[in-house]
Structure formats: C-alpha cells, structure tokens
PDB file of C-alpha atoms and ligand atoms in Angstrom:
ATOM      1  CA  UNK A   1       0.000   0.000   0.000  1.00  0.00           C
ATOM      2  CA  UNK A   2       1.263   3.396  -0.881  1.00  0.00           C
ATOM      3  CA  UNK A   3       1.870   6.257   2.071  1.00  0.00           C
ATOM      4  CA  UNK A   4      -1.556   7.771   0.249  1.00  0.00           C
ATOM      5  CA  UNK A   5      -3.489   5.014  -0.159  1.00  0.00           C
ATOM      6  CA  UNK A   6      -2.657   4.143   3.654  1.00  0.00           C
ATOM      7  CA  UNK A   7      -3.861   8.291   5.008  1.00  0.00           C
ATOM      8  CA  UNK A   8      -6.914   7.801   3.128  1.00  0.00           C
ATOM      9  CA  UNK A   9      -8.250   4.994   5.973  1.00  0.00           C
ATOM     10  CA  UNK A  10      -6.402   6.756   8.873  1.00  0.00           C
ATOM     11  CA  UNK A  11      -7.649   9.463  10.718  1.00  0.00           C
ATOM     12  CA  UNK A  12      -4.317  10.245  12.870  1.00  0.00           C
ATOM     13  CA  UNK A  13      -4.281  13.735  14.323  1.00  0.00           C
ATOM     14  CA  UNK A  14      -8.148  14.018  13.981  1.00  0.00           C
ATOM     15  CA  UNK A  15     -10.572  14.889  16.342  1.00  0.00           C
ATOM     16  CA  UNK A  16     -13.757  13.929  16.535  1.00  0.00           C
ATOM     17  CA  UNK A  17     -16.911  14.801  18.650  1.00  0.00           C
ATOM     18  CA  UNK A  18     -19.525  11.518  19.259  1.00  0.00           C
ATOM     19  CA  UNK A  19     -22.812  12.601  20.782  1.00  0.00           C
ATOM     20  CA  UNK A  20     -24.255   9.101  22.685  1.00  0.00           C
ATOM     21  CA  UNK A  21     -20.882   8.229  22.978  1.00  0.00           C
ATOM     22  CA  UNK A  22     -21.185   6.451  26.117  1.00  0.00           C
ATOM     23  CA  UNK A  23     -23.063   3.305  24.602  1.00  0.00           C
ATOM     24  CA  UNK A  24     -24.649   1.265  21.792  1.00  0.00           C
ATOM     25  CA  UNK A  25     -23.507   2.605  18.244  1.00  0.00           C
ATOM     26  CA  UNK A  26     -21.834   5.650  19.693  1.00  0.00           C
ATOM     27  CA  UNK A  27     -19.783   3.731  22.659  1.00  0.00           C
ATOM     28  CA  UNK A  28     -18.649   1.168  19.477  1.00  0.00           C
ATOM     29  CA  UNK A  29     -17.880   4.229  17.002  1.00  0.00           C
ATOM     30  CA  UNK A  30     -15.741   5.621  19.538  1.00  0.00           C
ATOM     31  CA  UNK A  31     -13.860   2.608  19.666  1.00  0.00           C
ATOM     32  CA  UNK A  32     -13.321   2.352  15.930  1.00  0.00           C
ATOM     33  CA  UNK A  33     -12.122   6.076  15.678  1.00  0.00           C
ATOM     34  CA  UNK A  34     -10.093   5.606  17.598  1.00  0.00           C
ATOM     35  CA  UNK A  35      -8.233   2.656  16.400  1.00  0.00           C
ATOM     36  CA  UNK A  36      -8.168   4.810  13.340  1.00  0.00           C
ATOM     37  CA  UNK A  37      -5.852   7.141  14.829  1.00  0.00           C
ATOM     38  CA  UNK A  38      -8.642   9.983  16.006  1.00  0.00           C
ATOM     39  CA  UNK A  39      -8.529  11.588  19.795  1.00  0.00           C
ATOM     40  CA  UNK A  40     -12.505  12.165  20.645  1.00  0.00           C
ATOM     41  CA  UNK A  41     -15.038  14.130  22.804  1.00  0.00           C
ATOM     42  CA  UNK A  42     -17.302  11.955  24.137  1.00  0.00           C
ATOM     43  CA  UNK A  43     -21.293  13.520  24.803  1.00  0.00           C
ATOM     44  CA  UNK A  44     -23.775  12.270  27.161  1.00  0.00           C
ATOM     45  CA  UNK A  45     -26.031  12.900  30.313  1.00  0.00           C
ATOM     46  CA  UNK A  46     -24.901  10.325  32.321  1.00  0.00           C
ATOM     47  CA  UNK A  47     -21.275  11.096  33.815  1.00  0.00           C
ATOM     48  CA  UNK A  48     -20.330   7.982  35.251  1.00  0.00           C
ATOM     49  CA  UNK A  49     -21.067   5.925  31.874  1.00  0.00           C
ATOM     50  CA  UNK A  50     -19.299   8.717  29.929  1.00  0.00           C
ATOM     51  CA  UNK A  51     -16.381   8.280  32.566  1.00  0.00           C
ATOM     52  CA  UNK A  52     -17.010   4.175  32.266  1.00  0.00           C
ATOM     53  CA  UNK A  53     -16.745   4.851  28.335  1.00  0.00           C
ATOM     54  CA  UNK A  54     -13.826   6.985  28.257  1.00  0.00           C
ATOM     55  CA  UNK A  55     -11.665   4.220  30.527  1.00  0.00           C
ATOM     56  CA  UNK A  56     -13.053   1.382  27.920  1.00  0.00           C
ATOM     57  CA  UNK A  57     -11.370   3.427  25.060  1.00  0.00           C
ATOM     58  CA  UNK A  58      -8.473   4.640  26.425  1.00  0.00           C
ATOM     59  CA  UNK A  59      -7.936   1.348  28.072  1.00  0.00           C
ATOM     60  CA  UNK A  60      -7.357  -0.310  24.690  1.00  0.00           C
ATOM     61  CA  UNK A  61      -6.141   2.920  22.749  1.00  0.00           C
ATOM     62  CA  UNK A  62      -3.605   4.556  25.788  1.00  0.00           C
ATOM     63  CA  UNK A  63      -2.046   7.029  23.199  1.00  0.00           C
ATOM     64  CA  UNK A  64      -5.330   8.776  22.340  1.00  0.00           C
ATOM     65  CA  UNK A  65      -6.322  12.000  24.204  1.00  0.00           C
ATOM     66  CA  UNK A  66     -10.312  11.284  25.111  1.00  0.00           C
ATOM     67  CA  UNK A  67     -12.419  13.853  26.693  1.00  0.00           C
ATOM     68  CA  UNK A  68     -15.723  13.248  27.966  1.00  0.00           C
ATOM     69  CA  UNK A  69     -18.454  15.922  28.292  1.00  0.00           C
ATOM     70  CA  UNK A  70     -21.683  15.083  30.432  1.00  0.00           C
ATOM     71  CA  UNK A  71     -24.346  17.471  28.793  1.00  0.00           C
ATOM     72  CA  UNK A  72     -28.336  17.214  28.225  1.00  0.00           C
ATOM     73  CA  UNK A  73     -29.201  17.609  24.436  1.00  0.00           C
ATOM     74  CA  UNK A  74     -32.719  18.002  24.350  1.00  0.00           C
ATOM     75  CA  UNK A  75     -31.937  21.254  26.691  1.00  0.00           C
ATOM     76  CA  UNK A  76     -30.867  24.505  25.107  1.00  0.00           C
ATOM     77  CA  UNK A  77     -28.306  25.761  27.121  1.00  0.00           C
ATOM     78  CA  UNK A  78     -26.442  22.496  27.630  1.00  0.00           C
ATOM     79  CA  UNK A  79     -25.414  22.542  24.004  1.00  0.00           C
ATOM     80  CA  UNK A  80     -24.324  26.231  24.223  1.00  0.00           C
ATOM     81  CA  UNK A  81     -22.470  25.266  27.058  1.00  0.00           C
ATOM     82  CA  UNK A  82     -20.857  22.235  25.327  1.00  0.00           C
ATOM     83  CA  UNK A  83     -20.574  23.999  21.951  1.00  0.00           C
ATOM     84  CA  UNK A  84     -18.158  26.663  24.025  1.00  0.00           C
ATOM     85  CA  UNK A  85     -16.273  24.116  26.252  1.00  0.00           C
ATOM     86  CA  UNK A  86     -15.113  22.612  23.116  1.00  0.00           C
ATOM     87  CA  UNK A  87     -11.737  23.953  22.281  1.00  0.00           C
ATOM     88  CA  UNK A  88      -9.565  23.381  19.909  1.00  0.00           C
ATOM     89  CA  UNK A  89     -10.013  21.195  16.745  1.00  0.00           C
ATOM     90  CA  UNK A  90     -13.049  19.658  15.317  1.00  0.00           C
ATOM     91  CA  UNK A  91     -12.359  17.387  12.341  1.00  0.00           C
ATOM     92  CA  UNK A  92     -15.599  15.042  12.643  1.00  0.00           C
ATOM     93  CA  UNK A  93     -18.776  16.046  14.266  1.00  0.00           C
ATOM     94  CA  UNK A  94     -21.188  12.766  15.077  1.00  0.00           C
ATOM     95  CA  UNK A  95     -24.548  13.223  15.821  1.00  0.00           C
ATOM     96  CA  UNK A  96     -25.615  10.082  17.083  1.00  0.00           C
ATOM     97  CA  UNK A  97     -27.873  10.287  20.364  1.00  0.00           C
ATOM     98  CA  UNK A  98     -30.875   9.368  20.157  1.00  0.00           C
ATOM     99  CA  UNK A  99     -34.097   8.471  22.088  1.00  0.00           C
ATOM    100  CA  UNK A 100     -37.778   7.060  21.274  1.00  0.00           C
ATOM    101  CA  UNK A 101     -41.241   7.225  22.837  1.00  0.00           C
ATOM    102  CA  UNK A 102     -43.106   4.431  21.016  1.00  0.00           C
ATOM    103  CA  UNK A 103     -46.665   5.028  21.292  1.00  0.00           C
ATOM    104  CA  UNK A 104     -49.395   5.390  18.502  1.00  0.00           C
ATOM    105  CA  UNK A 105     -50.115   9.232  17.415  1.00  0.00           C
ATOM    106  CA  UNK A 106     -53.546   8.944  19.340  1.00  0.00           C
ATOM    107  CA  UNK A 107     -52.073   8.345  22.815  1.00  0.00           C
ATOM    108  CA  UNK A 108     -49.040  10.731  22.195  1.00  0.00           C
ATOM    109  CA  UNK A 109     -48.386  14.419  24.279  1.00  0.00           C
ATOM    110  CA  UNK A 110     -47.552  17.366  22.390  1.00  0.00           C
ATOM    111  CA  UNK A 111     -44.749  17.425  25.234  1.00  0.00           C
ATOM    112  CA  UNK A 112     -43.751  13.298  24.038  1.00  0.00           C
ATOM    113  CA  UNK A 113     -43.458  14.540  20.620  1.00  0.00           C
ATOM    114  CA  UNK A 114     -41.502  17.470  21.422  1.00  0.00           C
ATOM    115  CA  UNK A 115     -39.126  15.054  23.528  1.00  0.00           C
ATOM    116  CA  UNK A 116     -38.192  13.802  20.517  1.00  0.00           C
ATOM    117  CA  UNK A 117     -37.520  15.924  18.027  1.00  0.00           C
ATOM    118  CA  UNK A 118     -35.594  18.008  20.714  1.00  0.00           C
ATOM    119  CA  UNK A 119     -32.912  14.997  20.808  1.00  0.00           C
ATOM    120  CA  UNK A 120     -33.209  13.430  17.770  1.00  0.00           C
ATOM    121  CA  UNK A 121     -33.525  16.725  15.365  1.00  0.00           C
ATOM    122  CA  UNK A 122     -33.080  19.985  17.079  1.00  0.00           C
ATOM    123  CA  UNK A 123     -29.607  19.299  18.923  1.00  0.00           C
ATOM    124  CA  UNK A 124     -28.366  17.905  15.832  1.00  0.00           C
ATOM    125  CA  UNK A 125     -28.943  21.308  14.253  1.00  0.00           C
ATOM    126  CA  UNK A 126     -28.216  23.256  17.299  1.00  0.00           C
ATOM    127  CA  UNK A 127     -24.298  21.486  17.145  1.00  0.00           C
ATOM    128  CA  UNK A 128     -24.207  21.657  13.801  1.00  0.00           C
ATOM    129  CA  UNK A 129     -24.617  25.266  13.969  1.00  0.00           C
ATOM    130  CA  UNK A 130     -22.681  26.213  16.795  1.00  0.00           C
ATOM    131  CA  UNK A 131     -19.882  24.272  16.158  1.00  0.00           C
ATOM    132  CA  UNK A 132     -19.530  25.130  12.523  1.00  0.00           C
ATOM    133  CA  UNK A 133     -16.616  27.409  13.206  1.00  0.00           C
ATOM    134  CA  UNK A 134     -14.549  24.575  14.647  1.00  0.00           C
ATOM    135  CA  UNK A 135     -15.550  22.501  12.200  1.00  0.00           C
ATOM    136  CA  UNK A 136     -14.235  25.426   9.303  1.00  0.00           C
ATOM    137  CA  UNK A 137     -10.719  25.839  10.923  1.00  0.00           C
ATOM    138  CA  UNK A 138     -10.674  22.537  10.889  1.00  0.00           C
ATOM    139  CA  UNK A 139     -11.515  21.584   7.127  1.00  0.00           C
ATOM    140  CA  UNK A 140     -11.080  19.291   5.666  1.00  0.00           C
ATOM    141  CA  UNK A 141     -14.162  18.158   8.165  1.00  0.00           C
ATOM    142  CA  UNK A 142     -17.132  16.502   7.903  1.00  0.00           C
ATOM    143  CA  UNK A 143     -20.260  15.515  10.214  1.00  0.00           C
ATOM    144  CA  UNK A 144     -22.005  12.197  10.180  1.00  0.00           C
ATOM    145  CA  UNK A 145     -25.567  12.307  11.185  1.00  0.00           C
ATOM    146  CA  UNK A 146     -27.200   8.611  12.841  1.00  0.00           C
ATOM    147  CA  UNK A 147     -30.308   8.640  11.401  1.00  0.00           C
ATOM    148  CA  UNK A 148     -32.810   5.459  10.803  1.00  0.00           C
ATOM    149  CA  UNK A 149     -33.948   3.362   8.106  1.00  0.00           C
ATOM    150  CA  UNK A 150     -37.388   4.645  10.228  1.00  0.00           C
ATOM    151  CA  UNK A 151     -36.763   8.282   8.193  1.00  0.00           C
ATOM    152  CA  UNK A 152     -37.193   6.565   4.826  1.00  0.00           C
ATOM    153  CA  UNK A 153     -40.382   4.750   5.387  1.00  0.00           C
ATOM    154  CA  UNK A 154     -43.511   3.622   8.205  1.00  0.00           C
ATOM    155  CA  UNK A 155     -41.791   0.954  10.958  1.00  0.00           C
ATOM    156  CA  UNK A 156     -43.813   0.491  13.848  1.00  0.00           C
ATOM    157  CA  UNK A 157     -41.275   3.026  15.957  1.00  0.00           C
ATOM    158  CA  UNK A 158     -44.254   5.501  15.845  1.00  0.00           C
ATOM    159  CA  UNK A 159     -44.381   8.587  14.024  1.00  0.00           C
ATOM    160  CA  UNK A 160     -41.981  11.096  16.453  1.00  0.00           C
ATOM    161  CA  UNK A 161     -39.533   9.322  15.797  1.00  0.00           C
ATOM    162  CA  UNK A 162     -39.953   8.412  12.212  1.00  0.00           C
ATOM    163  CA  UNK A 163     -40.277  12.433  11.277  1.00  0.00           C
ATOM    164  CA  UNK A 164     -37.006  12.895  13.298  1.00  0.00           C
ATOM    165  CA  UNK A 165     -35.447  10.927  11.539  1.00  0.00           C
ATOM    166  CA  UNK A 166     -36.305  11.978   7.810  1.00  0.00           C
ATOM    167  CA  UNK A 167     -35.547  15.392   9.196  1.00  0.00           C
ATOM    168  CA  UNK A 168     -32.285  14.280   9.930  1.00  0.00           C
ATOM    169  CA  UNK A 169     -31.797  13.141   6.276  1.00  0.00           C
ATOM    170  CA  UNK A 170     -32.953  16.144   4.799  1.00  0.00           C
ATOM    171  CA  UNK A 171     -30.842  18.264   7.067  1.00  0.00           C
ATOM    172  CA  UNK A 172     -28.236  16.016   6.077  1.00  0.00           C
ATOM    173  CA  UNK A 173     -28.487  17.338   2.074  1.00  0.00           C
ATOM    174  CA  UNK A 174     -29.120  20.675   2.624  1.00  0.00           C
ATOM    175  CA  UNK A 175     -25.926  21.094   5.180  1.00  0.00           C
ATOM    176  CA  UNK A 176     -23.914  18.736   2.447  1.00  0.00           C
ATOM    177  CA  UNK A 177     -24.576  21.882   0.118  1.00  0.00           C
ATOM    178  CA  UNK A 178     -24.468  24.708   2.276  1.00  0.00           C
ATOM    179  CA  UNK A 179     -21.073  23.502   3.130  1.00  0.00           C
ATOM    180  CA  UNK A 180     -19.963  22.205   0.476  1.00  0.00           C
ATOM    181  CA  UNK A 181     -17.434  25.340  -0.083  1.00  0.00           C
ATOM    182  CA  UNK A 182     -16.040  25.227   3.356  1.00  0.00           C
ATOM    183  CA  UNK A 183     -14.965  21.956   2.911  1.00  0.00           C
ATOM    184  CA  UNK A 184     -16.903  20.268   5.272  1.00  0.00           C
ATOM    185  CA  UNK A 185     -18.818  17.098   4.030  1.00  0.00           C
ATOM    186  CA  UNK A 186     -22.003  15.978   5.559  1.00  0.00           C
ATOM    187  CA  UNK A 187     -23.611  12.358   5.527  1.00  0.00           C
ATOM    188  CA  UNK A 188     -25.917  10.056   7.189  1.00  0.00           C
ATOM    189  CA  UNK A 189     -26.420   6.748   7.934  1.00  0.00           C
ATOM    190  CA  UNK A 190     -30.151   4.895   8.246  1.00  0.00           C
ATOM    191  CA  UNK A 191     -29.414   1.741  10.537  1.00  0.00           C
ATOM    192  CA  UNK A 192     -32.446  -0.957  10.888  1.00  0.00           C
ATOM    193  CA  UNK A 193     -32.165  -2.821  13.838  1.00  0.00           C
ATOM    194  CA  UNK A 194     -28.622  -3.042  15.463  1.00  0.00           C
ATOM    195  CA  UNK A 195     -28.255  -4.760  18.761  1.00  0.00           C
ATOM    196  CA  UNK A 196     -27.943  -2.012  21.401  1.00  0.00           C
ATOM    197  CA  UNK A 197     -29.908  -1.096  24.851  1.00  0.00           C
ATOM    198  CA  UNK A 198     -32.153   0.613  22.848  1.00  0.00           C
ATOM    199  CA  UNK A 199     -33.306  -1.540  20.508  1.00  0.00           C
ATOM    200  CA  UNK A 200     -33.177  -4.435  23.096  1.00  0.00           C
ATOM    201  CA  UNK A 201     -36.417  -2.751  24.877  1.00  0.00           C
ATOM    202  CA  UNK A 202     -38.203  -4.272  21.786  1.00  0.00           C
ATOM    203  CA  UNK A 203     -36.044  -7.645  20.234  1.00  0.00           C
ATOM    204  CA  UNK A 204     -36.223  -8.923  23.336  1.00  0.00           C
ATOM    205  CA  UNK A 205     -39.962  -9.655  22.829  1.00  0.00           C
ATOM    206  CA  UNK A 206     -39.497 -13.023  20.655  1.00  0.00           C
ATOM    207  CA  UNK A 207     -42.624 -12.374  18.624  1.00  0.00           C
ATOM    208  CA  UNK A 208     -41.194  -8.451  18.059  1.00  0.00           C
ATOM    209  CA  UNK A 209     -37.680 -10.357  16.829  1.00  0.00           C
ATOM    210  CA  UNK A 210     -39.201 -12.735  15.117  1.00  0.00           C
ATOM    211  CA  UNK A 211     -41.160 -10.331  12.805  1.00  0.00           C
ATOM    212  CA  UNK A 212     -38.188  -8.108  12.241  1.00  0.00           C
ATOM    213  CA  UNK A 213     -36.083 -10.824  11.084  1.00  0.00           C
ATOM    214  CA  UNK A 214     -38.558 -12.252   8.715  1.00  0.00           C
ATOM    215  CA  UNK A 215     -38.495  -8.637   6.890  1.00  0.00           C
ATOM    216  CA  UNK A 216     -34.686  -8.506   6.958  1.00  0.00           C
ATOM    217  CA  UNK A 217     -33.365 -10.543   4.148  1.00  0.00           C
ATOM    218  CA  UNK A 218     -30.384 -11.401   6.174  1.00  0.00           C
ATOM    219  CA  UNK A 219     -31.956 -12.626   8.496  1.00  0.00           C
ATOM    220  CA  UNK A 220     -30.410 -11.286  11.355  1.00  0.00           C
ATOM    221  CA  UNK A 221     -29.697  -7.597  13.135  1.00  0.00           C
ATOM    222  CA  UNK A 222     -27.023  -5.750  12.893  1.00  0.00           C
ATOM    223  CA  UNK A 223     -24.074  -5.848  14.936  1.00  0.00           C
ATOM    224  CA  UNK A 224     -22.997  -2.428  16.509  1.00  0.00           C
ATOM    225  CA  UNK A 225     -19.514  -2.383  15.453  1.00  0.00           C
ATOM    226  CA  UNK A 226     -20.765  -3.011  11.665  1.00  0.00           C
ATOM    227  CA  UNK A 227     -23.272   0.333  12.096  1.00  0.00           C
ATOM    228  CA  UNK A 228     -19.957   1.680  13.523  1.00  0.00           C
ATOM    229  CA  UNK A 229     -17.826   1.051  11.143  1.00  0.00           C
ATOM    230  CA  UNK A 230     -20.026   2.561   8.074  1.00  0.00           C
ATOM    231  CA  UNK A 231     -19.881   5.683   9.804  1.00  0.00           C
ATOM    232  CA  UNK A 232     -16.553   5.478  10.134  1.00  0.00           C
ATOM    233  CA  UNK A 233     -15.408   4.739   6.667  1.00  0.00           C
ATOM    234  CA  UNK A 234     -17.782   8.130   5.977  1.00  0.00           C
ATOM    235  CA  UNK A 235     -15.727  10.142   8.497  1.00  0.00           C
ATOM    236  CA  UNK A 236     -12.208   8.854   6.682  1.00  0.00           C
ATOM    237  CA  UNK A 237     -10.508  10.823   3.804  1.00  0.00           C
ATOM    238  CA  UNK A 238     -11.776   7.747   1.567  1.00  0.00           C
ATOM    239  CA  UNK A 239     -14.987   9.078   1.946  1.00  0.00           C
ATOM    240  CA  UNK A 240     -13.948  12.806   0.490  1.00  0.00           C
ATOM    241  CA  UNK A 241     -15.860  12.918  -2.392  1.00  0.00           C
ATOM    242  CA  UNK A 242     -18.810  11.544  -0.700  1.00  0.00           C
ATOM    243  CA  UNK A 243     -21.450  14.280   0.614  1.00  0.00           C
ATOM    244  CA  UNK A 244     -25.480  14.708   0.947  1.00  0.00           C
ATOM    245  CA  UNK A 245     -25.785  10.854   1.298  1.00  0.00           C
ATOM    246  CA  UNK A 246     -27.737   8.480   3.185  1.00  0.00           C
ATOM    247  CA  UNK A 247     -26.095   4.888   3.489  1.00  0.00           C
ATOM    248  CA  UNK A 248     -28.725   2.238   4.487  1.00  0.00           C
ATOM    249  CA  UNK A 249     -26.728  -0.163   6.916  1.00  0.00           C
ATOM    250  CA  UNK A 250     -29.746  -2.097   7.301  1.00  0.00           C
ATOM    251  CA  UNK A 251     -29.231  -6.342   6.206  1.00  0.00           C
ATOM    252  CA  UNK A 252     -31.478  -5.561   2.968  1.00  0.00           C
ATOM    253  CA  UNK A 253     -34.289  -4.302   4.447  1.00  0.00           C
ATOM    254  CA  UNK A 254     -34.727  -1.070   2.547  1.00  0.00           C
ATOM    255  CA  UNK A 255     -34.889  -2.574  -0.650  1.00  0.00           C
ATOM    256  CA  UNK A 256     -37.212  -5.889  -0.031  1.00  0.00           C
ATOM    257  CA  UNK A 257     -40.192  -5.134  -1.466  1.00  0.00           C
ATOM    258  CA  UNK A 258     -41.414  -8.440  -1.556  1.00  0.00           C
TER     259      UNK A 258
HETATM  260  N1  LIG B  18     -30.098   0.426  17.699  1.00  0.00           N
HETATM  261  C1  LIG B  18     -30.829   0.465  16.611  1.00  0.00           C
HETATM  262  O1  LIG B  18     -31.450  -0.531  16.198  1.00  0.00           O
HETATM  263  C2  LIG B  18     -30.921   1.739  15.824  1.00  0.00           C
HETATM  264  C3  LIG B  18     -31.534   1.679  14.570  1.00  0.00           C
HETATM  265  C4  LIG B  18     -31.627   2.857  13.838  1.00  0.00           C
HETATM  266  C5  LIG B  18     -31.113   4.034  14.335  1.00  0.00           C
HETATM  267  N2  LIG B  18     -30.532   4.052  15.564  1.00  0.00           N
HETATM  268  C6  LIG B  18     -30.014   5.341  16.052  1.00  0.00           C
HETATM  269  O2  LIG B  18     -28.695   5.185  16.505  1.00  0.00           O
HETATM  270  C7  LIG B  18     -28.429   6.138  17.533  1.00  0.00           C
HETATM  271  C8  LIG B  18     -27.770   5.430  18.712  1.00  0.00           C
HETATM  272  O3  LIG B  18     -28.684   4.472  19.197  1.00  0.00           O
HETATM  273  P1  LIG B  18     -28.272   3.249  20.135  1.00  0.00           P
HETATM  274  O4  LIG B  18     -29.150   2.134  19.732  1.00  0.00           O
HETATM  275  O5  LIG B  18     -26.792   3.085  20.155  1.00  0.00           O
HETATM  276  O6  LIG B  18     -28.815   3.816  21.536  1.00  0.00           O
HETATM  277  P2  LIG B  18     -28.335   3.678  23.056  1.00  0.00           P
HETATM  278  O7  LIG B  18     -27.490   2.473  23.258  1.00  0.00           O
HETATM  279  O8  LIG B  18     -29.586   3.861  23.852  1.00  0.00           O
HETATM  280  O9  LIG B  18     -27.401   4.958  23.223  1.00  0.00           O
HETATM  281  C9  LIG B  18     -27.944   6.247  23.168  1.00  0.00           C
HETATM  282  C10 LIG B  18     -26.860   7.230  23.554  1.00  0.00           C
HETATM  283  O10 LIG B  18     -27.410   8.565  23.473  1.00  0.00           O
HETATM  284  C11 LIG B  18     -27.237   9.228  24.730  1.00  0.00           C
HETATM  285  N3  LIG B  18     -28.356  10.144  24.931  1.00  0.00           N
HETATM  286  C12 LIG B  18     -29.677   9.842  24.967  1.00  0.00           C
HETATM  287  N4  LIG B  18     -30.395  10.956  25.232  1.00  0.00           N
HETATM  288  C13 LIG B  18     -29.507  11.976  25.326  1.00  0.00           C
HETATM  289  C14 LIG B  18     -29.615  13.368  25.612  1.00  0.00           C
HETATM  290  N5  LIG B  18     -30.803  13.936  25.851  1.00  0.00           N
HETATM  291  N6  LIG B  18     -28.487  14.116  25.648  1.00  0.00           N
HETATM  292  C15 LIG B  18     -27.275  13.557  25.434  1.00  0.00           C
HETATM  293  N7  LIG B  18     -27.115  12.251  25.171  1.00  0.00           N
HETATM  294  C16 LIG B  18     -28.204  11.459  25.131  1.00  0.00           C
HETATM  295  C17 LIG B  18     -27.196   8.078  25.749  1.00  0.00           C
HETATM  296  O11 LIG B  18     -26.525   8.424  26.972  1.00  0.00           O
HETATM  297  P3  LIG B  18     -27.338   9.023  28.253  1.00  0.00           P
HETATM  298  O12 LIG B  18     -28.570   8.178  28.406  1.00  0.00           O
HETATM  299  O13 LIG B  18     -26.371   8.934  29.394  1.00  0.00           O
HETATM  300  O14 LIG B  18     -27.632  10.435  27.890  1.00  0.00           O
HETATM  301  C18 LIG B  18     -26.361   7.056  24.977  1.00  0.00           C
HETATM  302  O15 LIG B  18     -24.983   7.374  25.046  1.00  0.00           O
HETATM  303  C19 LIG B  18     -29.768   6.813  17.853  1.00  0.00           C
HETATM  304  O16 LIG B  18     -29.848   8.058  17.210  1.00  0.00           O
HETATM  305  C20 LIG B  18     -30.790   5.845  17.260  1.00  0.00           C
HETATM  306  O17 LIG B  18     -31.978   6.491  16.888  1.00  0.00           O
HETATM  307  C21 LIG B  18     -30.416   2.936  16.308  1.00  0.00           C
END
C-alpha cells in the first residue's frame, strides 16, 4: 500500500466529537475512531457511563487523548455550554444520540413529541450550527448524522420518531450543500435494527424479533460495530468525495419489497 493510499483509511491527528458516545452505536464508534488514529469528545447525560466509556477506550487505545463531556441535548443551554467548552479542533462532528417514545399518534403528548424531536432533530442542528466554526478551521471536516432506516419509510417506531429521523436526512443534504465550499462534508447513515440497549427494549420480545427478522433478508440484526464502522469509513478521507448521502446499513431491508 502506498503512504496515500494508507492516510486515506487513517484518521491520525483528527478529532472527533460523538454525541451518545457512552453506549450502543456511539460507545462502538468511539472505539473504531479511535483505532483509526482519532482523539474524541465523548457527549452524554450520564457522567459515570461517559467516565465508564472513556476508561473502555483509552484502556485499549492509551495514546489517544479522550475527553468526555456530560451534557443534556434536548436542553438549550447544555449545548451552548458544550458547543463553548469545546476547544480546539473539530475534524468530525457525530450526531448520534438518540431516544424514542413508542406510542401510537392517538395516545401521544404534544410534550412526548416534542421530547423527541428536541434529541433526535433539534440538537443535531443546534451542534451543527454552533460548532460550525470549529468545524471550518478545521476543514477538511465533515459531520455524520445517525439517522434510521425509520426516516425513509412507516416501521412500527411511531411517528416522532420516524419524522425525526427523515428530518435528519434532509438536514443532512441541505448542510452537504451549504457547506460544500467550506470543505466540510455531511452524511448520514439509516441503521435498521442493530443490537444495542435501545433496541433491546423491543427484540427482546421473541414475537417483536421474530417479525423483524422475517423482513430482513439477512436474516439477522445488525451488529454495533458493523453500524460503527459505516460511519466510520464516511468520516475517513476515503470518503472525500462523498457528501449529501444516506447509506442504508440495514441487512437488505430497505430494498425488499417483496
Ligand atoms: N439500535 C438500533 O437498532 C438503531 C436503529 C436505527 C437508528 N438508531 C439510532 O442510533 C443512535 C444510537 O442508538 P443506540 O441504539 O446506540 O442507543 P443507546 O445504546 O440507547 O445509546 C444512546 C446514547 O445517546 C445518549 N443520549 C440519549 N439521550 C440523550 C440526551 N438527551 N443528551 C445527550 N445524550 C443522550 C445516551 O446516553 P445518556 O442516556 O447517558 O444520555 C447514549 O450514550 C440513535 O440516534 C438511534 O436512533 C439505532
């Protein structure tokens, strides 16, 4: 392999910022950035799994600077807080928390839906914003957004959550433009299900599983490290020519029609 061809899947002297870093997908991502070479800032409310998080990493990656920074998405002034503790470089920008309320539209609070969209949607937008000039000094950058194969089409997840999501696919293409000139790609993956706490609250009811894998033509979920390691390749300079797109990492399920 040639010194070039070798940069292009490294990410050494990178730093990237994973909100839900402290579990499922995001806990896993931060694992495989930084085996790639990347130090990280690790987002989440709860400090003691952030701090259980950061000691997993830098337990198996000692060289790697990793910060952890307990903060509440859904509220405001936590992410201009978090936006302004972040100094110095920001080369990758992951917006990966995420919550759900499942519950059918009738029996839903404004206030449920709101929940929602605040964590799923609104934060993503907020950090996008407000840390757009770290991620400008920075360029080459980019910012990976976790969105769900639930943006792209009905799955029983219930609409909140659904609506966040093809928001978060949208806002994925029109930030991919906006920023195209700064040098900043932007890109999303839609995940079906992918073994984590959260989707355990529902595959752990065998009739639930049983139904999902029958409409996943590989007939199994995902593993988090393989969702991890899509967004990953999207974060590398491989990925530099790729920007507005979606990547289903989802066993076949988005294109079984029948
Ligand atoms: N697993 C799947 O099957 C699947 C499928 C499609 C899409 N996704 C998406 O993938 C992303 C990660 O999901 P996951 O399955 O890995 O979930 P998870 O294991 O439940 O992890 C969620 C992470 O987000 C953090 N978080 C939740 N609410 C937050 C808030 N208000 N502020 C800051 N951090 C918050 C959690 O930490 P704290 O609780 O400590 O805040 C945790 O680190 C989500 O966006 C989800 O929608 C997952």
């Amino acid at each position: 392999m040639s010194p070039d061809q070798a940069s292009a899947w490294r990410l050494d002297g990178r730093r990237a910022v994973i909100t839900g870093g402290s579990s499922g997908i995001g806990l896993s991502l931060a694992h495989e950035l930084a085996g790639l070479g990347a130090d990280l800032v690790l987002v989440a409310r709860d400090p003691e799994r952030l701090e259980q998080a950061r000691l997993s990493v830098s337990g198996q990656f000692p060289e790697r600077q990793i910060d952890v920074r307990p903060a509440d998405l859904a509220r405001a002034e936590d992410r201009e807080r978090l936006a302004e503790a972040i100094d110095g470089p920001v080369h990758v920008l992951v917006n990966n928390a995420g919550i759900n309320i499942r519950k059918p539209v009738s029996e839903l609070s404004l206030e449920e839906y709101e929940r929602v969209q605040a964590v799923n949607l609104t934060a993503c937008f907020d950090l996008c914003r407000r840390l757009l000039p770290r991620l400008r000094e920075s360029a080459p950058a980019c910012v990976v957004n976790n969105a769900s194969v639930a943006g792209l089409t009905h799955l029983r997840t219930g609409a909140p959550y659904g609506v966040s999501k093809a928001g978060l696919i949208q806002l994925t293409r029109n930030l991919a433009v906006e920023w195209a000139a700064d040098d900043i790609r932007v890109n999303a993956v839609a995940p079906w299900y992918i073994a984590t706490p959260l989707a355990n609250q529902v595959l752990s009811d065998p009739a639930y599983r049983e139904s999902v894998l029958a409409r996943t033509p590989m007939k199994r979920v995902g593993r988090v490290e393989e969702c991890a390691r899509a967004m990953a390749f999207l974060c590398l300079p491989a990925a530099s020519y790729i920007t507005g797109h979606c990547l289903s990492v989802d066993g076949g399920f988005s294109v079984y029609g029948f």
